[in-house]
XYZ file of C-alpha atoms in Angstrom:
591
model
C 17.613 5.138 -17.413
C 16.539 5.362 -21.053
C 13.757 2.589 -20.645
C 12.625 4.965 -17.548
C 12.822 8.117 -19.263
C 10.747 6.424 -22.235
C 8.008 4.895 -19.857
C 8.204 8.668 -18.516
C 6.768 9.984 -21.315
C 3.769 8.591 -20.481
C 3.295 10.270 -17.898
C 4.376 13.292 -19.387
C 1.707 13.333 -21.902
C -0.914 12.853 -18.956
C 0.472 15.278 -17.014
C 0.155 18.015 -20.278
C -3.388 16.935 -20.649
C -4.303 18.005 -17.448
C -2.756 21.254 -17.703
C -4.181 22.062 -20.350
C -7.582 20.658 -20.226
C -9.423 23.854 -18.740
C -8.295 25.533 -21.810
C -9.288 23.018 -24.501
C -12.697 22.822 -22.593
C -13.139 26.965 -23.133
C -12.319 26.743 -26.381
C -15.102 23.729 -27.770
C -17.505 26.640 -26.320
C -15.599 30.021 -27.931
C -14.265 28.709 -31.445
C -17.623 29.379 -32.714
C -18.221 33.173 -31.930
C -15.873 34.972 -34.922
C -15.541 37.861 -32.367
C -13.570 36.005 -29.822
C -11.059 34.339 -32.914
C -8.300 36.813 -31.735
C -9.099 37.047 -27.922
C -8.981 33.369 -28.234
C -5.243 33.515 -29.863
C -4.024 35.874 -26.743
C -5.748 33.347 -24.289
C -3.675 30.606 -25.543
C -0.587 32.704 -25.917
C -1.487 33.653 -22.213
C -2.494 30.240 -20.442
C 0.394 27.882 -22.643
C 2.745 30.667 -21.379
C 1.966 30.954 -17.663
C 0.985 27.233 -17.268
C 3.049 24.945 -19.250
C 6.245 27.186 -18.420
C 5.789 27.162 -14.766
C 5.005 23.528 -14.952
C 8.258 22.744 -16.571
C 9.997 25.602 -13.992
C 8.446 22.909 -10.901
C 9.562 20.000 -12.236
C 13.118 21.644 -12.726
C 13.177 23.277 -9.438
C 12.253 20.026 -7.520
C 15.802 18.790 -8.212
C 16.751 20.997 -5.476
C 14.412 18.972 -3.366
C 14.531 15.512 -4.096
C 17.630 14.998 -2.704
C 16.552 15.496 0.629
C 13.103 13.405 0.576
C 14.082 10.497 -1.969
C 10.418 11.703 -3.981
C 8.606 13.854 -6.403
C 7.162 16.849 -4.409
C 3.342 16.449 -3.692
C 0.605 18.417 -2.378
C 2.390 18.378 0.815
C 5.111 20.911 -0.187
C 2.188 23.658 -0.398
C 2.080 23.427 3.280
C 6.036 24.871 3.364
C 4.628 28.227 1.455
C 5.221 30.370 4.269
C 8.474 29.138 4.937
C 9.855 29.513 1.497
C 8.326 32.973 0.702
C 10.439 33.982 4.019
C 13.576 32.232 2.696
C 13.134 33.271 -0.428
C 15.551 35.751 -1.153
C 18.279 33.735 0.914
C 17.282 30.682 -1.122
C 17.774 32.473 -4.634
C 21.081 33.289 -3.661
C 22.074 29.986 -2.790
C 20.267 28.681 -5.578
C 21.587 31.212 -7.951
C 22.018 29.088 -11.297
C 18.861 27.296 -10.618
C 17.231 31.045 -10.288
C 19.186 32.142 -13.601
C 18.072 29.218 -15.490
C 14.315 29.265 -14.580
C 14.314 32.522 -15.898
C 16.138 31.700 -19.333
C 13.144 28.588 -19.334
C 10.181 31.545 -19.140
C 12.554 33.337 -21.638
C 12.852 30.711 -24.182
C 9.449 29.605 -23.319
C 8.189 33.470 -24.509
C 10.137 33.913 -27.281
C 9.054 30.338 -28.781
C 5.268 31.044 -27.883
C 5.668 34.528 -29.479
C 7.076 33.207 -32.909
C 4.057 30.859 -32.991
C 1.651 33.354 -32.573
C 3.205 35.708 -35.096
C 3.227 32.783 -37.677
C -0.004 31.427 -36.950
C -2.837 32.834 -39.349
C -6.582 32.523 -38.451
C -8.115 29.712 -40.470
C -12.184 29.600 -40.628
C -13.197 25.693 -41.150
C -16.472 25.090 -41.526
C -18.681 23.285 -38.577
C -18.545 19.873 -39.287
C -14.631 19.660 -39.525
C -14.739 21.720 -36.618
C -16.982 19.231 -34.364
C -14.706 16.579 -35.783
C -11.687 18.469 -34.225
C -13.013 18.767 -31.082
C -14.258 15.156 -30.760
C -10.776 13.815 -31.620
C -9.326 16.217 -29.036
C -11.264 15.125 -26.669
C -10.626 11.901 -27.297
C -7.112 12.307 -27.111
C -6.912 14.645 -24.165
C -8.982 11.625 -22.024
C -6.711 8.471 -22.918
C -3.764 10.940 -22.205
C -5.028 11.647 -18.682
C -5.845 8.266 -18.304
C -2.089 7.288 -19.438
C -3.831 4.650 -21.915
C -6.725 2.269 -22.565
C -5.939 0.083 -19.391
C -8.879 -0.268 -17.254
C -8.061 2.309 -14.430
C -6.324 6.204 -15.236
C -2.245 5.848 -14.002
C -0.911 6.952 -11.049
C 2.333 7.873 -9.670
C 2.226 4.279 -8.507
C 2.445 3.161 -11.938
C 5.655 4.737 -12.176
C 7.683 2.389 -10.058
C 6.656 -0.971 -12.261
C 8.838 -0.704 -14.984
C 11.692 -0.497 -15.624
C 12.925 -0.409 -11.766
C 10.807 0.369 -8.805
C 14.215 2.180 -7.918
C 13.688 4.612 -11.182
C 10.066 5.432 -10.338
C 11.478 8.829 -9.438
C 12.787 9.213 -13.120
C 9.538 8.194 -14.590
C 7.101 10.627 -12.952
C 7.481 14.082 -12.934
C 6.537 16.628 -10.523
C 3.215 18.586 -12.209
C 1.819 14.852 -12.492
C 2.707 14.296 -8.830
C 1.193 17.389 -7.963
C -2.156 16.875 -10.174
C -2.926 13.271 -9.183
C -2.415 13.148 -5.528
C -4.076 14.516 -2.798
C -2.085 15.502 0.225
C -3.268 13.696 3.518
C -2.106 16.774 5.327
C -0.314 14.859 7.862
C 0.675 17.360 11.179
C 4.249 17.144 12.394
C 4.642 15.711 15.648
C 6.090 17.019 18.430
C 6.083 14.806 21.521
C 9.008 14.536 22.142
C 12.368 16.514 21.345
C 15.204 14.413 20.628
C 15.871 11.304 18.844
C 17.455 9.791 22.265
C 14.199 10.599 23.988
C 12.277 8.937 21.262
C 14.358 5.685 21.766
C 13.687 5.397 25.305
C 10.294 5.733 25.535
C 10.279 2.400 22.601
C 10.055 -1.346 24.077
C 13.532 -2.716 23.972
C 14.167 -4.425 20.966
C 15.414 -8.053 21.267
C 18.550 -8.472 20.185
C 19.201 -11.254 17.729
C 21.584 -13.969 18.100
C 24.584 -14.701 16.285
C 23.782 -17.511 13.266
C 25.679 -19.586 11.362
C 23.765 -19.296 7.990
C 21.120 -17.840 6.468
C 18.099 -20.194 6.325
C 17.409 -20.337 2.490
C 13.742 -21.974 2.834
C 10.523 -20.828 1.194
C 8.236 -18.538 2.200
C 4.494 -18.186 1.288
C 2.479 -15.720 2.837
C -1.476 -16.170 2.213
C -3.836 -13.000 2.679
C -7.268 -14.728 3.038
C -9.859 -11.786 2.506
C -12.022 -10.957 5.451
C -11.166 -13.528 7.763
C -12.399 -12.005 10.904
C -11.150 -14.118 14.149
C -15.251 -14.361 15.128
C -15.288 -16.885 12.594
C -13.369 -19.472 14.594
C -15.400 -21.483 16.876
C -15.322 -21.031 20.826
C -13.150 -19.772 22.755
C -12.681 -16.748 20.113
C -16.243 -16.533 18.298
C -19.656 -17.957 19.103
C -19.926 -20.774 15.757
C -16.648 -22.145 13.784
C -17.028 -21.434 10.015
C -13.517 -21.716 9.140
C -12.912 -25.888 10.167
C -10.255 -26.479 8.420
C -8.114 -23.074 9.485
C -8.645 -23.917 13.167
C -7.446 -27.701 12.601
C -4.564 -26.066 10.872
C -3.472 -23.458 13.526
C -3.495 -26.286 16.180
C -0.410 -27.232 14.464
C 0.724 -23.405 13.941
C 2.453 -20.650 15.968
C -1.442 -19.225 16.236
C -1.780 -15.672 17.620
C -5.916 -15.106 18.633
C -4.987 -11.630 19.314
C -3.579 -10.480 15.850
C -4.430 -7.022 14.771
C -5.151 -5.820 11.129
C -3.068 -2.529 11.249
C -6.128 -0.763 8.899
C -9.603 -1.399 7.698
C -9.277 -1.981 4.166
C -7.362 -4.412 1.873
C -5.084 -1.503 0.229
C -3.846 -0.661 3.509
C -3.153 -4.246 4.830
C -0.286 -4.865 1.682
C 1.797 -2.487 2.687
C 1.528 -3.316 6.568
C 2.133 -7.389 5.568
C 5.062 -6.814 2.765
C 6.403 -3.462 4.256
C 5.692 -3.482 7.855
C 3.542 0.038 7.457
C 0.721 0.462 9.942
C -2.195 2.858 8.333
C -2.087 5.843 10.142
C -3.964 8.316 7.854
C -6.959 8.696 6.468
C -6.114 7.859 2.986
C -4.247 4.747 2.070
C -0.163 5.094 1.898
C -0.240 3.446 -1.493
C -2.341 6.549 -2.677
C -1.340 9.354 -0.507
C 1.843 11.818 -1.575
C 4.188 9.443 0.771
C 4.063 6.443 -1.718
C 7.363 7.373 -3.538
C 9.209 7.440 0.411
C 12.229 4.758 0.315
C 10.410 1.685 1.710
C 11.951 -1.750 1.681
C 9.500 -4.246 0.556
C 10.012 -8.107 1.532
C 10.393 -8.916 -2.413
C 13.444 -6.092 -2.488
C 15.016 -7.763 0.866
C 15.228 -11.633 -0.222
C 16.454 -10.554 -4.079
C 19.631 -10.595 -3.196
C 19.561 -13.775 -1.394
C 18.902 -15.855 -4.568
C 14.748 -15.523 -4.145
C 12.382 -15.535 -6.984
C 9.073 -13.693 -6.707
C 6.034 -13.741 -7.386
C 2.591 -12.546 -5.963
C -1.068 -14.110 -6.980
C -4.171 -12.249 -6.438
C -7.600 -13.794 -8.294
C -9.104 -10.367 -9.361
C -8.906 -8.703 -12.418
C -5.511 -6.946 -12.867
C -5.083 -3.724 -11.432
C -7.630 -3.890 -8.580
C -6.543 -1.592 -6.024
C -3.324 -1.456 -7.464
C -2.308 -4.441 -6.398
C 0.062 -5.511 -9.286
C 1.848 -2.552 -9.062
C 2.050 -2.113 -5.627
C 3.968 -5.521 -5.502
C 5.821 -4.585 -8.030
C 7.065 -1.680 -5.661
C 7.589 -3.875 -3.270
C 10.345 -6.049 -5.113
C 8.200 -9.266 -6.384
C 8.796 -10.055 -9.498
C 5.656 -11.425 -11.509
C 2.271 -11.197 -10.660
C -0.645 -13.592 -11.399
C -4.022 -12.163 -11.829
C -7.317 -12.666 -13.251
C -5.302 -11.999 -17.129
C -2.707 -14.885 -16.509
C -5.636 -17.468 -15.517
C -5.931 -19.778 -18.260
C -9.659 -20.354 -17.811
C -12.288 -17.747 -17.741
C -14.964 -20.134 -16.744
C -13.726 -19.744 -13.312
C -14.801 -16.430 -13.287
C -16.951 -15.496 -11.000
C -18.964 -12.914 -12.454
C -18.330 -9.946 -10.806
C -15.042 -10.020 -8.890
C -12.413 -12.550 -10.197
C -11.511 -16.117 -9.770
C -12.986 -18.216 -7.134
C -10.706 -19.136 -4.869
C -10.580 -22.942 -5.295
C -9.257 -23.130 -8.813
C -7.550 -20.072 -8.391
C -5.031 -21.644 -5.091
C -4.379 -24.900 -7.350
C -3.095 -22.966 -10.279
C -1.100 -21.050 -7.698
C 0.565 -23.961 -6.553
C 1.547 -24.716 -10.213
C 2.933 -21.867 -10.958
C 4.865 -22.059 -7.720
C 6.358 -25.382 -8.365
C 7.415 -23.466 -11.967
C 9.680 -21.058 -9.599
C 13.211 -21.028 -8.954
C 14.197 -22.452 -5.591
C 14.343 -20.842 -3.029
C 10.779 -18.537 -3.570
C 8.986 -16.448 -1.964
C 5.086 -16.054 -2.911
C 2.092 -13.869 -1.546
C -0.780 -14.533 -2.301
C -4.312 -12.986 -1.864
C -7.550 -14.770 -1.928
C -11.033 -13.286 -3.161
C -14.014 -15.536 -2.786
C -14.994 -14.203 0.679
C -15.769 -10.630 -0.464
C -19.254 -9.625 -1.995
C -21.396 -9.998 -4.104
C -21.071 -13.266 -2.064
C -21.040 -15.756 -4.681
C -20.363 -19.466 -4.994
C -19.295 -21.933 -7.805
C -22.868 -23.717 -8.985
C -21.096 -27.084 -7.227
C -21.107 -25.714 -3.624
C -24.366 -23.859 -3.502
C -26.112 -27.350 -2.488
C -23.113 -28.047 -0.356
C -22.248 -25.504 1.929
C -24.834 -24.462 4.790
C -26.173 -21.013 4.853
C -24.916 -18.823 7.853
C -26.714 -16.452 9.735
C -25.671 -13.644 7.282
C -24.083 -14.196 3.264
C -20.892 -13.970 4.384
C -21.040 -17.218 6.003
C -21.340 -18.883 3.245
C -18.235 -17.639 1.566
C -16.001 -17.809 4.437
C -16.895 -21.532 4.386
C -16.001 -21.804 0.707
C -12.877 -20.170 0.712
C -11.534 -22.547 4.064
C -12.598 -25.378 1.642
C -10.042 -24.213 -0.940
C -7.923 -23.133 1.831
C -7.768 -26.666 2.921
C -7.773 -28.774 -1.172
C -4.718 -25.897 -1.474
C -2.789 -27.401 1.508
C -3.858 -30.587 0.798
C -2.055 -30.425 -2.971
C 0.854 -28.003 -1.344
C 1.718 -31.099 0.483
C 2.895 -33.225 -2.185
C 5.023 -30.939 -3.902
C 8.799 -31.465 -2.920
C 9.157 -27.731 -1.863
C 6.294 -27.929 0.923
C 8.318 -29.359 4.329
C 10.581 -26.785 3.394
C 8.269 -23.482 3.368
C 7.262 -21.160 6.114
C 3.155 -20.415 5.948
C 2.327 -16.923 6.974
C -1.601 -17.377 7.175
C -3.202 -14.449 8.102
C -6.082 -11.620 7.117
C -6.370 -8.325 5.215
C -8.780 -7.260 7.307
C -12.460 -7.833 9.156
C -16.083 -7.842 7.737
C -19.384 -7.915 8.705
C -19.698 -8.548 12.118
C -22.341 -10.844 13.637
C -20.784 -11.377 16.927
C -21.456 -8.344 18.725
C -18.934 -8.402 20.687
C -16.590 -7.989 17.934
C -18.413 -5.181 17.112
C -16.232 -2.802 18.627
C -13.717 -0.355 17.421
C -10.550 -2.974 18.372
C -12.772 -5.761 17.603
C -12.808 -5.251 13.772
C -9.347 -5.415 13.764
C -9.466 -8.583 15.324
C -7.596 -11.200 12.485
C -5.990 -14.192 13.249
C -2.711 -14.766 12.508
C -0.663 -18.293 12.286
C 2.770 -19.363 11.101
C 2.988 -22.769 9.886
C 6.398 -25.102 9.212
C 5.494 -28.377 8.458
C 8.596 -29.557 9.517
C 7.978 -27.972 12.803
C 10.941 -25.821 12.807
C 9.247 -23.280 14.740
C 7.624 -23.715 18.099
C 3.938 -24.116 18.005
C 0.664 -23.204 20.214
C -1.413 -20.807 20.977
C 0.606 -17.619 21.919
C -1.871 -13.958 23.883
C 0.786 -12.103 22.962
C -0.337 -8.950 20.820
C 0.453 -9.261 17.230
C -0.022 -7.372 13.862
C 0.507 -7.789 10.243
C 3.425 -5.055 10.465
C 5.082 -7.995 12.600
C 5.197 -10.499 9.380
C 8.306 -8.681 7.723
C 10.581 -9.155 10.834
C 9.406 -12.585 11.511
C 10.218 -13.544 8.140
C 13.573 -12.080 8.432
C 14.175 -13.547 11.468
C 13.060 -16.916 9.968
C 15.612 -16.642 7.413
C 18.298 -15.862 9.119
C 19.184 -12.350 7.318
C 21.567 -9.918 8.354
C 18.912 -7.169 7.458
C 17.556 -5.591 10.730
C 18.310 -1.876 9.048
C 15.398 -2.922 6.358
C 12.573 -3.391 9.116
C 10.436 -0.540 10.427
C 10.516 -0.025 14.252
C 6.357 -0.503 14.056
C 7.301 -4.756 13.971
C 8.746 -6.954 16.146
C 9.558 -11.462 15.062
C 6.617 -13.679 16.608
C 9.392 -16.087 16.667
C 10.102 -14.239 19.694
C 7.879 -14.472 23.067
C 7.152 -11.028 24.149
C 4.367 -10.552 26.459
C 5.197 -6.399 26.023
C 4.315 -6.401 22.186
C 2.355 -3.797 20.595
C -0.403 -3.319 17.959
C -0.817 0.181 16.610
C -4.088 1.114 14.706
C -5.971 4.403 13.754
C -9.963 3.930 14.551
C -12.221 7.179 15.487
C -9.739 9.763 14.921
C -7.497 8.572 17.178
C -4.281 6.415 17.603
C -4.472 3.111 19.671
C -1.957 1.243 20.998
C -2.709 -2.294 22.456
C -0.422 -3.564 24.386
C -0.311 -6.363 27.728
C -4.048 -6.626 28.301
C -4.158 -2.549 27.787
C -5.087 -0.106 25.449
C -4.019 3.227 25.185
C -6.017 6.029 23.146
C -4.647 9.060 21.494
C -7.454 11.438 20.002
C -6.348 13.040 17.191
C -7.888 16.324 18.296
C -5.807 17.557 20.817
C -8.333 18.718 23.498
C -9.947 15.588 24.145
C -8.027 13.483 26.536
C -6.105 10.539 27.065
C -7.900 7.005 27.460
C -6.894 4.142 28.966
C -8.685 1.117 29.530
C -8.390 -2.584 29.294
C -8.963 -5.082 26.063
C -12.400 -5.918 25.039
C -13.521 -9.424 26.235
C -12.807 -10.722 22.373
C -9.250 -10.639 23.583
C -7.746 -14.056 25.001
C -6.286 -13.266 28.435
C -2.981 -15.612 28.596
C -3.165 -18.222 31.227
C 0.187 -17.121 33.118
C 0.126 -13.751 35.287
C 1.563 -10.877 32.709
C 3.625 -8.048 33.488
C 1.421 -5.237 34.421
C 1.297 -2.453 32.083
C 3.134 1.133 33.093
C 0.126 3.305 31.648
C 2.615 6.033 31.419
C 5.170 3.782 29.624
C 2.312 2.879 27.384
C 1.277 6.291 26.368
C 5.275 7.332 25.436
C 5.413 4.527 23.753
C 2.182 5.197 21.731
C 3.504 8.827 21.445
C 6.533 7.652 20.143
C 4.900 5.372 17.402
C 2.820 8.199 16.112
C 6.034 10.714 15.833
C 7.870 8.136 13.910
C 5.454 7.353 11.607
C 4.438 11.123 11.176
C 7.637 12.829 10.815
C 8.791 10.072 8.938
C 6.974 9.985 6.084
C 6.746 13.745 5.827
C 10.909 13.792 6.129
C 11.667 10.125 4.137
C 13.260 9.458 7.356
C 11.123 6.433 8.326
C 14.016 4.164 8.202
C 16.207 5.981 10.672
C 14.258 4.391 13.424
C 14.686 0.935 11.802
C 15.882 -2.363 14.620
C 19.186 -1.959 14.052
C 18.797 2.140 15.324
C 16.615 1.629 17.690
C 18.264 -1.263 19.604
């Protein structure tokens, strides 16, 4: 608690900088007009008074409300206004001694401001001191809102690194919260009326079986960047750029129909390590719902004797990623600062991919036993660039991208290659799949389900899952209840009802995505569209052609069933993250 309440003032000091930065801004203009000297002592009385004090009066009054959300308020609590002006006076009485001592903190705070002003005489400096003043305050004032020299200004996700993601709470504060995120003004939804209504209109879960022991094996789950499933070779795209992947998944559980669950690499993390589709516009790592109680995969295997660790190439702090992992319960991270040799840089972006993977694996054989790793490669992401060795070597593709994507299965493939002599390797789950699409030259991907079209492919070298080619529908908010199920743990209240294991056969599964303002579900052959504006209508229709139609006769789809079900998707996700109530709708509840 002290460690958090220290790292807190960090935030603290950003938060009072951006208070307070209108008025330092007003005065660099009026501290040179001699007129305005005591005008400008009243406005600072004024501002200090009715600013800083209510400030410290929100962040005291959201005690009353954390409780029942788990978070720091955010933007989102503006759009309760109406309902707490009409509650107001009921709320003040029972809220009395929070009511008495907000007023004795706008007491204190006038009394203290008034002694300050009564002691503080005016003092004429001439102009050069004065221009030195206001460059160091503005110096300070910037690095303050920026929470320090680091390369990109704090945010409330910052908060949860150190000392405890489960402190991040204690860290922050609510002004800060307030100030530095912008509320995605997510809707409540209302489809349906009861809980038990809710739960019907969800696919049965499948229940697990009874097992003897946990299944303490490794786990390493590899987020290639931009691998789009049009670049495997017929029967999914039109030319194979990714060789070694495809020999690879012929030995896999390989699902041709896996769904990214958003568009952009922040969103996939929390859908791979959470189980979190992206439903909003704005990212959940940087909308107000960040600080919701969310069980990350690093959290879940802790207690099972698991060390952690997560490796992305890129400089450190790119899209948050450290401290989004962090958040999510792994315990180091490995960026482009822990890389022992920068002339593997690539320029622009990071380290490429090839000598970044075989460092990975040494730091992995470093690791307690058993692990778990992510990691997240870079190379195939512009500016498109190559180590000076393969530029000769690789064949140019019909657009840059190509190129890349070749590169990166080449150290895809050398990583595998030196995985497989390390004594930990036979006994290590693979969870291969994408962040998200890219460029599309394939038309037909070129669709709004099409670029979420990823592969996805569990490997065991030991074979101690079945392989092939399964049609079902998967997504990466499936990974965190495969990998459960993989191991074994008792921990079906920890996984979101948007997942389901691919250990499992289930020709009913689901994708959920958000693409043109509206919901999609995918689900047997189908898709079901829910527009976001409510006077547009529903669509149904069947899956693009860059779906692979299984060779047995399905189940046919229930439209109807489909559309509840989609219904009942969106009113979990919505509701939950608005109430921190996601997890009431975890397996174990919904079963």
């Amino acid at each position: 608690m002290l460690l958090a309440m220290w790292h807190g003032v960090r935030f603290d000091l950003s938060a009072i900088a951006l208070l307070n930065a209108p008025l330092l801004l007003f005065l660099f203009v009026s501290i040179w007009f001699r007129v305005l000297f005591k005008a400008n002592m009243v406005l600072v009385f004024c501002y200090l008074f009715v600013v800083n004090a209510l400030a410290v009066v929100i962040n005291f009054v959201d005690t009353i409300y954390f409780p029942y959300t788990g978070r720091r308020s955010g933007m989102e609590v503006f759009s309760m206004a109406n309902d707490v002006v009409s509650q107001l006076p009921e709320l003040i009485v029972v809220y009395w001694g929070y009511a008495v001592a907000s007023a004795l903190i706008l007491i204190a705070y006038y009394w203290f401001f008034l002694q300050i002003k009564s002691r503080c005489p005016l003092v004429f400096s001439n102009k050069f001191f004065a221009l030195l003043l206001c460059f160091t305050l503005f110096i300070v004032f910037v690095v303050a809102i920026r929470g320090g020299f680091q390369s990109k200004p704090i945010r409330a996700l910052n908060a949860y690194s150190y000392p405890s993601s489960s402190l991040g709470a204690v860290v922050l504060n609510t002004p800060f919260a307030l100030l530095k995120e912008d509320a995605d003004h997510l809707d409540r939804a209302a489809y349906f009326s009861s809980y038990d209504d809710i739960k019907a209109s969800l696919r049965p879960e499948m229940q697990r079986e009874d097992v003897a022991a946990i299944n303490n094996h490794n786990v390493v789950i590899l987020i290639l960047e931009s691998f789009g499933l049009e670049y495997f070779g017929p029967p999914y795209g039109m030319h194979s750029y990714v060789p070694f992947l495809e020999e690879l998944s012929k030995k896999s559980r390989f699902f041709p129909n896996g769904i990214a669950n958003g568009r952009r690499s922040i969103e996939a993390v929390p859908s791979i390590l959470v189980g979190i589709p992206s439903l909003m516009s704005e990212a959940f790592m940087r909308s107000p719902y960040q600080s919701n109680t969310v069980h990350g995969l690093g959290q879940i295997v802790k207690p099972y004797g698991y060390s952690t660790a997560f490796f992305h190439g890129a400089k450190n702090g790119s899209m948050y990623f450290d401290e989004t992992t962090y958040r999510f319960g792994f315990d180091r991270y490995f960026g482009l600062n822990e890389y022992p040799d920068s002339s593997d840089f690539d320029g622009q972006w990071g380290i490429f991919d090839e000598p970044f993977l075989q460092f990975t694996i040494n730091e992995i054989d470093k690791m307690p036993k058993p692990f778990m790793a992510g990691i997240f490669t870079i190379s195939s992401h512009p500016p498109y660039t190559l180590p000076e060795q393969y530029k000769d070597r690789i064949k140019e593709g019909a657009i840059p991208m190509h190129s890349v994507i070749q590169y990166s299965d080449i150290a895809l493939k050398r990583f595998f290659e030196e995985a497989s002599k390390q004594e930990w390797y036979k006994d290590t789950l693979f969870v291969i799949t994408a962040d998200h699409t890219s460029d599309n030259f394939d038309s037909r991907f070129a669709t709004s389900l099409g670029r979420h079209q990823i592969p996805i492919i569990l490997y065991q070298p030991n074979q101690e899952i079945d392989s092939g080619i399964v049609t079902d529908i998967a997504q990466q908010t499936d990974i965190p209840a495969t990998i459960i199920d993989y191991l074994n743990l008792p921990e079906n209240d920890k996984i979101l009802p948007f997942g389901r294991s691919l250990l499992k056969n289930d020709v009913r599964s689901d994708a959920i995505i958000k693409e043109d303002d509206s919901y999609w579900l995918l689900s047997q052959g189908k898709y079901v569209k829910l527009s976001m504006r409510e006077s547009e209508m529903i669509e149904t229709g069947d899956l693009p052609v860059t779906f692979v139609q299984p060779a047995d006769k399905q189940e046919s789809a229930n439209l109807d069933k489909l559309e509840k079900r989609l219904k009942a998707y969106v009113q979990i996700y919505t509701n939950g993250l608005i109430d921190n109530s996601l997890y009431d709708f975890s397996s174990n509840n919904t079963q």
